[in-house]
């Protein structure tokens, strides 16, 4: 049984956390994540969850306390955004390297400076090599669904890696949209009880967590982490199938929107993919074979599958809501180009960095990208590989 | 998306424009429609001009860009008319509903707007019914009358349910807000 509601992204993520009912949450408020942890702390105060809520004085402490709680054997969560995630940086690696299945919503916001509170993906992209699994969502519904599935994926015995569940700041976190939330008992049953194999508070079998690990074993442990990351894709698909049974909603590694017979397409992640769908629909009405590939699982990157989905296109544009300042394009562009290098695809790949600091991206702007792609497909001529969309010169 | 209605709310920080947009969105959602309600966050502070939006549609809404061509505009404070172009992007067949004691015909001329202009004294109504000038709930009533975006039948009951959740800790304000909506619905004119 599910429930039709109209909630903001932050509200529905607080509901997901309530339904997951973690043993421990340690969180520090930061715009635009604040409402999520504020609502959740109200659930704690009202006795709606069994969670031990740890108030901390910074995000570094939030992640440290979450790592401690998870290492102790509990199901632990936190949530953050932007500079909060940046402040967690060193502890992120400890969480993934210690193989702790923490789940953390991140409400995407531009990193300072200049100081800005609005949406882009510079925060999440800063953590892209931290060993965390990362999911992106088009809307609040997907963020909610990803959060619940992430618990199972992170805790899976073949994975045991932490997950970041991204949702776009303000655009999703503060917008009310129609949603369907699952019944509490369905989520309870789906996530199940968490039983860690090896944990600090097991007096029967005492272990040390996080000891010095030098030349003799560090590398082997990192190798195990790499193997775990390579297992993620299969587990994501397996959990998605089970989730579909209780929710009726289908998930994969990415969504292909009118991509089957497409000649030109964009690749994107986050809330912009919804706007891109409207652009694709408009172009289809004009007879343009346009499509969209919406990435759901960004880390680990499903390179082979994405290359395979794109290979028959004439031209593709990768939309990045973050820059790398490497002069070689945005992060999703770099990943996608690398993926295509090993495939037998013969297509032009161009990059559009857009929406930094919350700059609005309109349907017409995405349509203009498709116009560029048609031009490229026709002439085989790429004037500029890396473009900045919607910026004043 | 022929059924799509887009609304822009102009208010001043603290007047409840965002709350009005969320309330309308939630009530419209209960009628089975797809909705979005979202504020535009800037460096807002008490009294500064602020914006909030709605999209309401029979079809699924996927776009996540700002509303630039709203068919309906609600203005919560008459002094905004001097500092913000409330007609911006509004098509000629659009509607603008303003909290003012001015006559709609005179205001229409002043705005140089070809569409419908509706006016209601939301400050007067809320001062009498709630005891202070809270223009957001009467403007919601006025907007429902001017647009018919949700059927008035059942609308008040649904708003009451939302109020009971929102004002669980101060139920004494519910009655005055409901009365404000009802009066504005009756009194708004074009």
XYZ file of C-alpha atoms in Angstrom:
583
model
C 0.000 0.000 0.000
C 1.358 3.399 -0.892
C 0.346 6.929 -0.151
C -0.084 9.893 -2.546
C 1.385 13.032 -1.046
C 2.624 16.471 -2.098
C 5.905 17.172 -0.320
C 9.190 18.985 -0.809
C 12.339 16.986 -1.539
C 13.603 17.626 1.965
C 10.292 16.535 3.497
C 10.161 13.296 1.562
C 13.804 12.502 2.398
C 13.006 13.031 6.075
C 10.139 10.572 5.594
C 12.531 8.083 3.978
C 14.857 8.426 6.960
C 11.927 7.942 9.347
C 10.859 4.793 7.514
C 14.412 3.432 7.357
C 14.568 4.124 11.104
C 18.368 4.083 11.427
C 19.974 3.269 14.771
C 22.070 6.427 14.737
C 21.900 9.767 12.907
C 24.572 12.400 13.476
C 23.983 15.510 11.416
C 24.761 19.186 11.223
C 22.333 21.549 9.481
C 23.379 23.380 6.319
C 21.339 25.138 3.640
C 19.631 23.636 1.636
C 19.634 20.395 3.657
C 18.436 21.969 6.936
C 14.726 21.147 6.698
C 15.528 17.459 6.197
C 17.453 16.964 9.429
C 15.219 19.403 11.307
C 12.149 17.332 10.408
C 13.980 14.141 11.211
C 15.047 15.460 14.610
C 11.358 16.229 15.248
C 10.570 12.569 14.522
C 13.220 11.629 17.081
C 11.776 14.074 19.635
C 8.254 12.765 19.011
C 9.359 9.161 19.465
C 8.436 8.239 15.869
C 11.805 6.527 15.369
C 14.178 4.522 17.552
C 17.149 6.564 16.379
C 19.842 7.921 18.654
C 20.294 11.452 17.319
C 23.758 12.880 17.884
C 24.011 16.648 17.668
C 27.477 17.652 16.529
C 29.356 20.891 16.026
C 30.445 20.411 12.411
C 30.136 18.148 9.395
C 33.568 16.725 10.098
C 32.189 15.576 13.428
C 28.917 14.459 11.854
C 30.739 12.095 9.504
C 33.151 11.007 12.255
C 30.282 10.148 14.609
C 28.481 8.337 11.789
C 31.632 6.346 11.039
C 31.932 5.470 14.737
C 28.316 4.412 14.951
C 28.563 2.319 11.796
C 31.811 0.683 12.936
C 30.099 -0.126 16.228
C 27.631 -2.222 14.252
C 24.644 0.084 13.904
C 22.777 1.321 10.834
C 23.932 4.927 10.642
C 22.941 7.879 8.468
C 23.726 11.555 8.090
C 22.909 14.235 5.510
C 24.682 17.316 4.245
C 25.286 19.753 1.384
C 27.998 21.788 -0.296
C 30.716 22.975 2.069
C 29.444 20.539 4.681
C 30.348 17.683 2.347
C 33.681 19.340 1.629
C 34.406 19.528 5.352
C 33.719 15.776 5.604
C 36.314 15.052 2.941
C 38.955 13.148 4.915
C 36.333 11.171 6.823
C 34.532 10.179 3.595
C 37.587 8.132 2.655
C 37.685 6.557 6.107
C 34.030 5.515 5.737
C 34.531 3.879 2.342
C 37.981 2.472 3.144
C 36.625 0.935 6.350
C 33.750 -0.482 4.278
C 30.988 1.100 6.337
C 27.536 1.001 4.699
C 26.487 4.527 5.661
C 23.726 6.193 3.610
C 23.882 9.968 3.235
C 21.507 12.275 1.366
C 23.411 15.200 -0.164
C 21.367 18.241 -1.199
C 23.487 19.529 -4.051
C 24.679 23.095 -3.716
C 27.545 25.075 -5.205
C 30.799 25.100 -3.285
C 32.081 28.484 -2.184
C 33.628 30.715 -3.367
C 32.178 32.986 -4.328
C 29.642 32.086 -1.682
C 26.416 30.721 -3.133
C 23.616 28.604 -1.678
C 22.039 27.370 -4.912
C 22.227 24.176 -6.877
C 25.119 22.787 -8.780
C 27.017 19.526 -8.531
C 30.424 20.804 -7.461
C 29.890 19.326 -3.977
C 29.073 15.785 -5.160
C 31.742 15.864 -7.853
C 34.341 16.682 -5.224
C 33.518 13.327 -3.649
C 33.440 11.350 -6.869
C 36.710 9.528 -6.224
C 36.102 9.036 -2.495
C 34.866 5.477 -2.901
C 31.235 6.315 -2.118
C 28.461 5.040 -4.326
C 26.572 8.004 -5.793
C 23.000 8.196 -7.005
C 21.393 11.168 -8.748
C 17.656 11.888 -8.930
C 15.410 13.752 -11.343
C 12.890 14.615 -8.621
C 11.922 14.014 -5.007
C 10.306 10.692 -5.849
C 13.533 9.288 -7.233
C 15.584 10.674 -4.349
C 13.209 8.937 -1.907
C 13.334 5.678 -3.850
C 17.134 5.886 -4.141
C 17.540 6.446 -0.392
C 15.592 3.327 0.507
C 17.344 1.199 -2.095
C 20.751 2.598 -1.092
C 20.421 1.015 2.352
C 20.161 -2.429 0.804
C 22.859 -1.762 -1.796
C 25.378 -0.378 0.701
C 24.771 -3.177 3.201
C 24.922 -5.962 0.583
C 27.654 -8.461 1.411
C 29.245 -8.045 -2.013
C 29.380 -4.265 -1.593
C 29.686 -2.881 1.966
C 30.350 0.628 0.733
C 28.696 3.910 1.740
C 26.190 5.697 -0.517
C 25.514 9.325 -1.303
C 21.949 9.980 -2.441
C 21.987 13.273 -4.333
C 19.060 15.633 -4.808
C 19.274 19.083 -6.336
C 19.309 21.934 -3.835
C 16.218 24.179 -3.822
C 15.046 22.931 -7.246
C 14.110 19.613 -5.613
C 14.767 20.094 -1.899
C 12.440 23.093 -1.576
C 9.877 22.364 -4.289
C 6.586 20.644 -3.496
C 5.742 17.942 -6.036
C 3.406 14.964 -6.182
C 4.957 11.864 -4.719
C 4.074 8.397 -3.664
C 5.542 7.158 -0.417
C 5.497 3.532 0.566
C 3.754 2.173 3.625
C 5.990 2.213 6.704
C 5.795 -1.569 7.078
C 6.824 -2.107 3.433
C 9.973 -0.047 3.917
C 10.669 -1.724 7.246
C 10.442 -5.108 5.607
C 12.407 -4.032 2.531
C 15.405 -2.641 4.417
C 15.188 -5.405 7.046
C 17.291 -5.615 10.195
C 20.916 -4.713 9.818
C 23.392 -7.198 11.161
C 27.048 -6.262 10.681
C 29.455 -9.188 10.366
C 32.362 -7.658 12.218
C 31.739 -4.771 14.541
C 33.230 -2.998 17.527
C 30.469 -3.687 20.022
C 30.609 -7.446 19.577
C 32.067 -8.650 22.872
C 31.930 -12.260 21.653
C 34.373 -11.565 18.878
C 36.282 -8.373 19.633
C 37.974 -6.654 16.693
C 39.965 -3.507 16.043
C 38.659 -1.053 13.451
C 40.944 1.346 11.630
C 44.368 0.150 12.797
C 47.592 1.123 11.052
C 47.740 -0.615 7.685
C 51.087 -0.085 5.980
C 52.951 -1.435 2.973
C 52.111 -5.001 3.860
C 48.302 -4.867 3.637
C 46.915 -1.419 2.702
C 47.106 -2.241 -1.001
C 45.222 -5.523 -0.602
C 42.496 -3.735 1.315
C 42.229 -1.122 -1.430
C 42.077 -3.936 -3.970
C 39.157 -5.442 -2.044
C 37.493 -2.034 -2.112
C 37.940 -1.883 -5.898
C 36.387 -5.339 -6.246
C 33.467 -4.240 -4.058
C 32.960 -1.202 -6.303
C 32.899 -3.437 -9.354
C 30.125 -5.478 -7.721
C 27.882 -2.454 -7.224
C 26.212 -2.442 -10.652
C 24.810 -5.959 -10.313
C 23.593 -5.304 -6.788
C 21.933 -2.033 -7.867
C 19.980 -3.925 -10.536
C 19.097 -6.768 -8.187
C 17.810 -4.390 -5.489
C 15.934 -2.328 -8.115
C 14.060 -5.430 -9.222
C 12.978 -6.172 -5.665
C 12.049 -2.540 -5.102
C 9.869 -2.546 -8.197
C 7.828 -5.340 -6.632
C 6.841 -3.168 -3.673
C 6.723 0.224 -5.423
C 5.770 -0.478 -9.031
C 8.576 1.882 -10.041
C 11.321 0.647 -12.315
C 14.962 1.612 -11.879
C 18.164 0.793 -13.703
C 21.703 2.143 -13.809
C 20.351 4.948 -15.991
C 17.152 5.818 -17.804
C 16.977 5.871 -21.578
C 14.367 8.405 -22.676
C 13.418 8.070 -26.354
C 16.967 6.938 -26.973
C 16.182 3.770 -28.951
C 16.042 5.315 -32.416
C 17.650 8.645 -31.491
C 20.282 10.265 -33.717
C 21.217 13.026 -31.274
C 21.006 12.946 -27.488
C 22.041 14.612 -24.268
C 23.451 12.919 -21.185
C 22.653 14.569 -17.867
C 21.930 13.943 -14.222
C 19.736 15.537 -11.581
C 16.663 17.736 -11.958
C 17.731 19.033 -15.390
C 16.885 15.652 -16.874
C 13.199 16.485 -16.364
C 13.622 19.745 -18.256
C 15.562 17.848 -20.938
C 12.620 15.452 -21.353
C 10.425 18.423 -22.292
C 13.064 19.514 -24.848
C 13.216 15.989 -26.290
C 9.396 15.879 -26.543
C 9.293 19.245 -28.353
C 11.968 18.164 -30.828
C 10.301 14.815 -31.437
C 7.145 16.734 -32.388
C 9.249 18.552 -34.996
C 10.509 15.247 -36.348
C 13.965 15.429 -34.767
C 15.177 12.079 -33.461
C 16.250 13.400 -30.075
C 16.866 11.390 -26.908
C 18.148 11.578 -23.350
C 20.310 9.379 -21.185
C 19.698 10.144 -17.521
C 22.388 8.810 -15.253
C 21.124 7.371 -11.980
C 24.206 5.512 -10.760
C 27.117 7.892 -11.212
C 29.654 6.140 -8.958
C 30.776 3.564 -9.757
C 30.374 4.707 -13.352
C 28.515 2.204 -15.561
C 30.909 2.881 -18.433
C 30.283 -0.137 -20.621
C 26.506 0.112 -20.401
C 26.503 3.854 -21.111
C 28.843 3.473 -24.084
C 26.602 0.750 -25.415
C 23.487 2.908 -25.059
C 25.127 5.832 -26.870
C 27.081 4.069 -29.593
C 24.534 4.332 -32.403
C 24.043 8.088 -32.050
C 25.506 10.575 -34.518
C 26.315 13.128 -31.833
C 25.870 13.435 -28.073
C 26.155 16.360 -25.674
C 27.143 15.808 -22.059
C 25.590 18.338 -19.690
C 27.685 19.025 -16.597
C 26.499 21.071 -13.632
C 30.086 21.362 -12.387
C 33.423 22.215 -13.906
C 36.702 20.463 -13.219
C 38.882 23.432 -14.203
C 41.155 20.864 -15.801
C 40.375 22.525 -19.163
C 39.332 19.076 -20.338
C 35.634 19.508 -19.563
C 33.156 18.646 -16.832
C 33.314 15.403 -14.849
C 30.473 13.556 -16.599
C 31.959 14.514 -19.977
C 35.358 13.150 -19.014
C 33.819 9.904 -17.737
C 31.602 9.462 -20.781
C 34.355 10.179 -23.310
C 36.596 7.683 -21.581
C 33.797 5.115 -21.692
C 33.294 5.659 -25.406
C 37.009 5.364 -26.217
C 36.943 1.603 -25.720
C 33.710 1.034 -27.603
C 33.302 0.737 -31.348
C 31.168 3.888 -31.318
C 31.735 6.481 -33.992
C 30.128 9.676 -32.772
C 30.965 13.213 -31.811
C 30.891 14.002 -28.094
C 30.637 17.575 -26.875
C 30.345 19.130 -23.455
C 28.090 21.850 -22.027
C 28.816 23.140 -18.554
C 25.617 24.823 -17.301
C 23.673 25.944 -14.260
C 26.561 26.771 -11.944
C 25.466 28.401 -8.709
C 21.805 27.750 -9.488
C 21.693 29.503 -12.883
C 18.359 28.482 -14.376
C 18.409 26.141 -17.361
C 15.426 26.438 -19.656
C 13.835 24.045 -22.121
C 14.881 26.344 -24.996
C 18.511 26.238 -23.916
C 18.530 22.447 -24.055
C 16.791 22.672 -27.430
C 19.644 24.916 -28.598
C 22.080 22.155 -27.596
C 20.125 19.754 -29.789
C 20.356 22.262 -32.660
C 24.126 22.301 -32.245
C 24.137 18.503 -32.230
C 22.116 18.323 -35.450
C 24.591 20.691 -37.049
C 27.485 18.542 -35.868
C 25.760 15.372 -37.089
C 25.188 16.922 -40.497
C 28.611 18.421 -41.056
C 30.793 16.212 -38.885
C 32.371 19.443 -37.805
C 32.782 20.301 -34.115
C 33.579 23.955 -33.597
C 34.033 23.753 -29.863
C 34.224 20.657 -27.695
C 33.722 22.355 -24.351
C 30.959 24.933 -24.139
C 29.422 27.011 -21.381
C 25.645 27.205 -21.614
C 23.628 30.127 -20.271
C 26.542 32.256 -19.127
C 26.979 35.951 -19.950
C 30.146 36.868 -21.750
C 0.961 20.293 -22.082
C -2.222 22.103 -22.975
C -3.597 21.779 -19.448
C -0.618 23.441 -17.789
C -1.314 26.468 -15.593
C 1.632 28.519 -14.370
C 1.281 31.028 -11.533
C 3.676 33.622 -10.147
C 3.251 35.014 -6.637
C 4.765 38.412 -5.850
C 5.078 39.199 -2.176
C 7.299 40.773 0.375
C 9.446 38.592 2.625
C 7.290 37.464 5.563
C 3.906 37.904 3.852
C 3.453 34.222 3.110
C 3.654 34.125 -0.678
C 5.542 30.848 -0.458
C 2.979 29.443 1.967
C 0.145 30.446 -0.376
C 1.824 28.708 -3.318
C 2.393 25.548 -1.287
C -1.164 25.601 0.033
C -2.577 25.957 -3.478
C -0.272 23.195 -4.723
C -1.275 20.790 -1.972
C -4.977 21.451 -2.450
C -4.678 21.029 -6.240
C -2.748 17.788 -5.682
C -5.709 16.494 -3.668
C -7.908 17.022 -6.728
C -5.690 14.499 -8.519
C -3.619 16.951 -10.466
C 0.129 17.163 -10.889
C 1.621 20.159 -9.165
C 4.758 22.044 -8.375
C 5.048 24.781 -5.742
C 8.394 26.428 -5.251
C 9.779 29.711 -4.039
C 12.621 31.576 -5.658
C 15.214 31.904 -2.954
C 17.442 34.922 -3.152
C 18.931 37.154 -0.507
C 15.413 37.519 0.907
C 14.710 39.238 4.146
C 11.643 40.628 5.812
C 9.988 43.156 3.513
C 12.070 42.547 0.384
C 10.304 41.599 -2.870
C 10.110 37.792 -3.158
C 8.661 35.316 -5.651
C 6.969 31.941 -5.508
C 5.539 29.796 -8.283
C 3.027 27.096 -9.077
C 2.650 24.713 -11.945
C -0.621 22.781 -12.041
C -1.410 20.285 -14.782
C -3.474 17.233 -15.684
C -0.300 15.813 -17.231
C 2.927 14.846 -15.533
C 5.190 17.851 -14.969
C 8.865 17.121 -15.624
C 10.347 20.571 -16.176
C 12.430 22.023 -13.355
C 13.173 25.452 -14.783
C 11.751 28.725 -13.547
C 8.348 29.969 -14.619
C 8.917 32.819 -17.089
C 5.506 33.175 -18.777
C 2.896 32.771 -16.042
C -0.724 32.912 -17.131
C -1.694 34.084 -13.648
C 0.013 36.517 -11.305
C -0.908 37.291 -7.692
C 0.467 40.459 -6.077
C 0.360 40.373 -2.264
C 1.386 43.957 -1.630
C 0.256 47.023 -3.628
C 3.551 48.880 -3.133
C 5.278 46.173 -5.204
C 3.588 47.646 -8.281
C 6.004 50.583 -8.093
C 9.171 48.477 -7.807
C 8.535 45.258 -9.739
C 7.129 44.746 -13.239
C 4.402 42.282 -12.290
C 3.274 42.015 -15.939
C 6.620 40.610 -17.077
C 6.147 37.583 -19.327
C 2.383 37.464 -18.731
C 0.508 36.768 -21.983
C -2.296 39.113 -23.091
C -4.899 36.516 -22.131
C -3.397 36.268 -18.635
C -4.782 37.375 -15.287
C -3.300 39.581 -12.606
C -4.839 39.652 -9.129
C -3.707 42.449 -6.841
C -4.142 43.175 -3.156
C -5.216 46.818 -3.320
C -8.137 49.091 -2.564
C -7.853 50.459 -6.100
C -10.506 49.923 -8.739
C -9.558 47.144 -11.215
C -10.273 49.236 -14.311
C -8.014 52.069 -13.145
C -5.287 49.610 -12.162
C -5.525 47.819 -15.519
C -4.846 51.098 -17.237
C -2.000 51.941 -14.874
C -0.369 48.553 -15.518
C -0.880 48.866 -19.274
C -1.949 45.233 -19.234
C -4.343 43.798 -21.842
C -5.547 40.813 -19.804
C -7.860 40.635 -16.797
C -7.014 42.640 -13.707
C -8.747 41.670 -10.451
C -8.456 43.543 -7.170
C -9.292 42.759 -3.571
C -8.571 44.530 -0.292
C -6.636 41.651 1.280
C -5.148 43.858 3.998
C -8.591 45.096 5.021
C -10.077 41.614 5.026
C -7.260 39.972 7.000
C -7.096 42.825 9.493
C -10.798 42.349 10.222
C -10.810 38.559 10.194
C -7.366 37.620 11.568
C -6.541 40.792 13.430
C -3.441 41.665 11.390
C -2.652 42.292 7.705
C -1.764 38.793 6.417
C -2.541 39.010 2.699
C -1.636 35.474 1.645
C -4.772 33.544 2.552
C -7.251 36.123 1.233
C -5.201 36.332 -1.973
C -5.518 32.563 -2.287
C -9.303 32.904 -2.131
C -9.205 35.717 -4.685
C -6.995 33.682 -7.023
C -9.314 30.683 -6.861
C -12.237 32.935 -7.796
C -10.407 34.677 -10.651
C -8.960 31.509 -12.179
C -11.248 28.655 -11.158
C -8.021 26.655 -10.905
C -9.593 24.417 -8.273
C -13.332 24.008 -7.748
C -14.490 26.159 -4.821
C -16.615 23.214 -3.758
C -14.411 21.247 -1.364
C -11.600 23.798 -1.595
C -12.256 25.348 1.820
C -12.517 21.951 3.498
C -9.205 20.894 2.003
C -7.556 24.155 3.066
C -8.946 23.582 6.556
C -7.314 20.152 6.648
C -3.978 21.653 5.607
C -4.360 24.392 8.238
C -5.063 21.804 10.908
C -1.693 20.223 10.090
C 0.168 23.504 9.658
C -1.282 25.257 12.693
C -1.439 22.249 14.999
C 0.282 24.383 17.635
C -1.892 27.497 17.175
C -5.359 26.370 16.076
C -6.862 29.754 17.048
C -5.700 31.282 13.738
C -7.498 28.749 11.541
C -10.964 30.267 11.669
C -9.818 33.786 10.764
C -7.773 32.526 7.830
C -10.683 30.510 6.491
C -12.988 33.513 6.844
C -10.411 35.625 4.981
C -10.346 33.187 2.085
C -14.135 33.093 1.931
C -14.528 36.865 2.022
C -11.833 37.489 -0.590
C -13.478 34.899 -2.831
C -16.740 36.863 -2.569
C -15.253 40.366 -2.727
C -12.575 40.158 -5.444
C -13.696 41.987 -8.581
C -12.537 42.745 -12.112
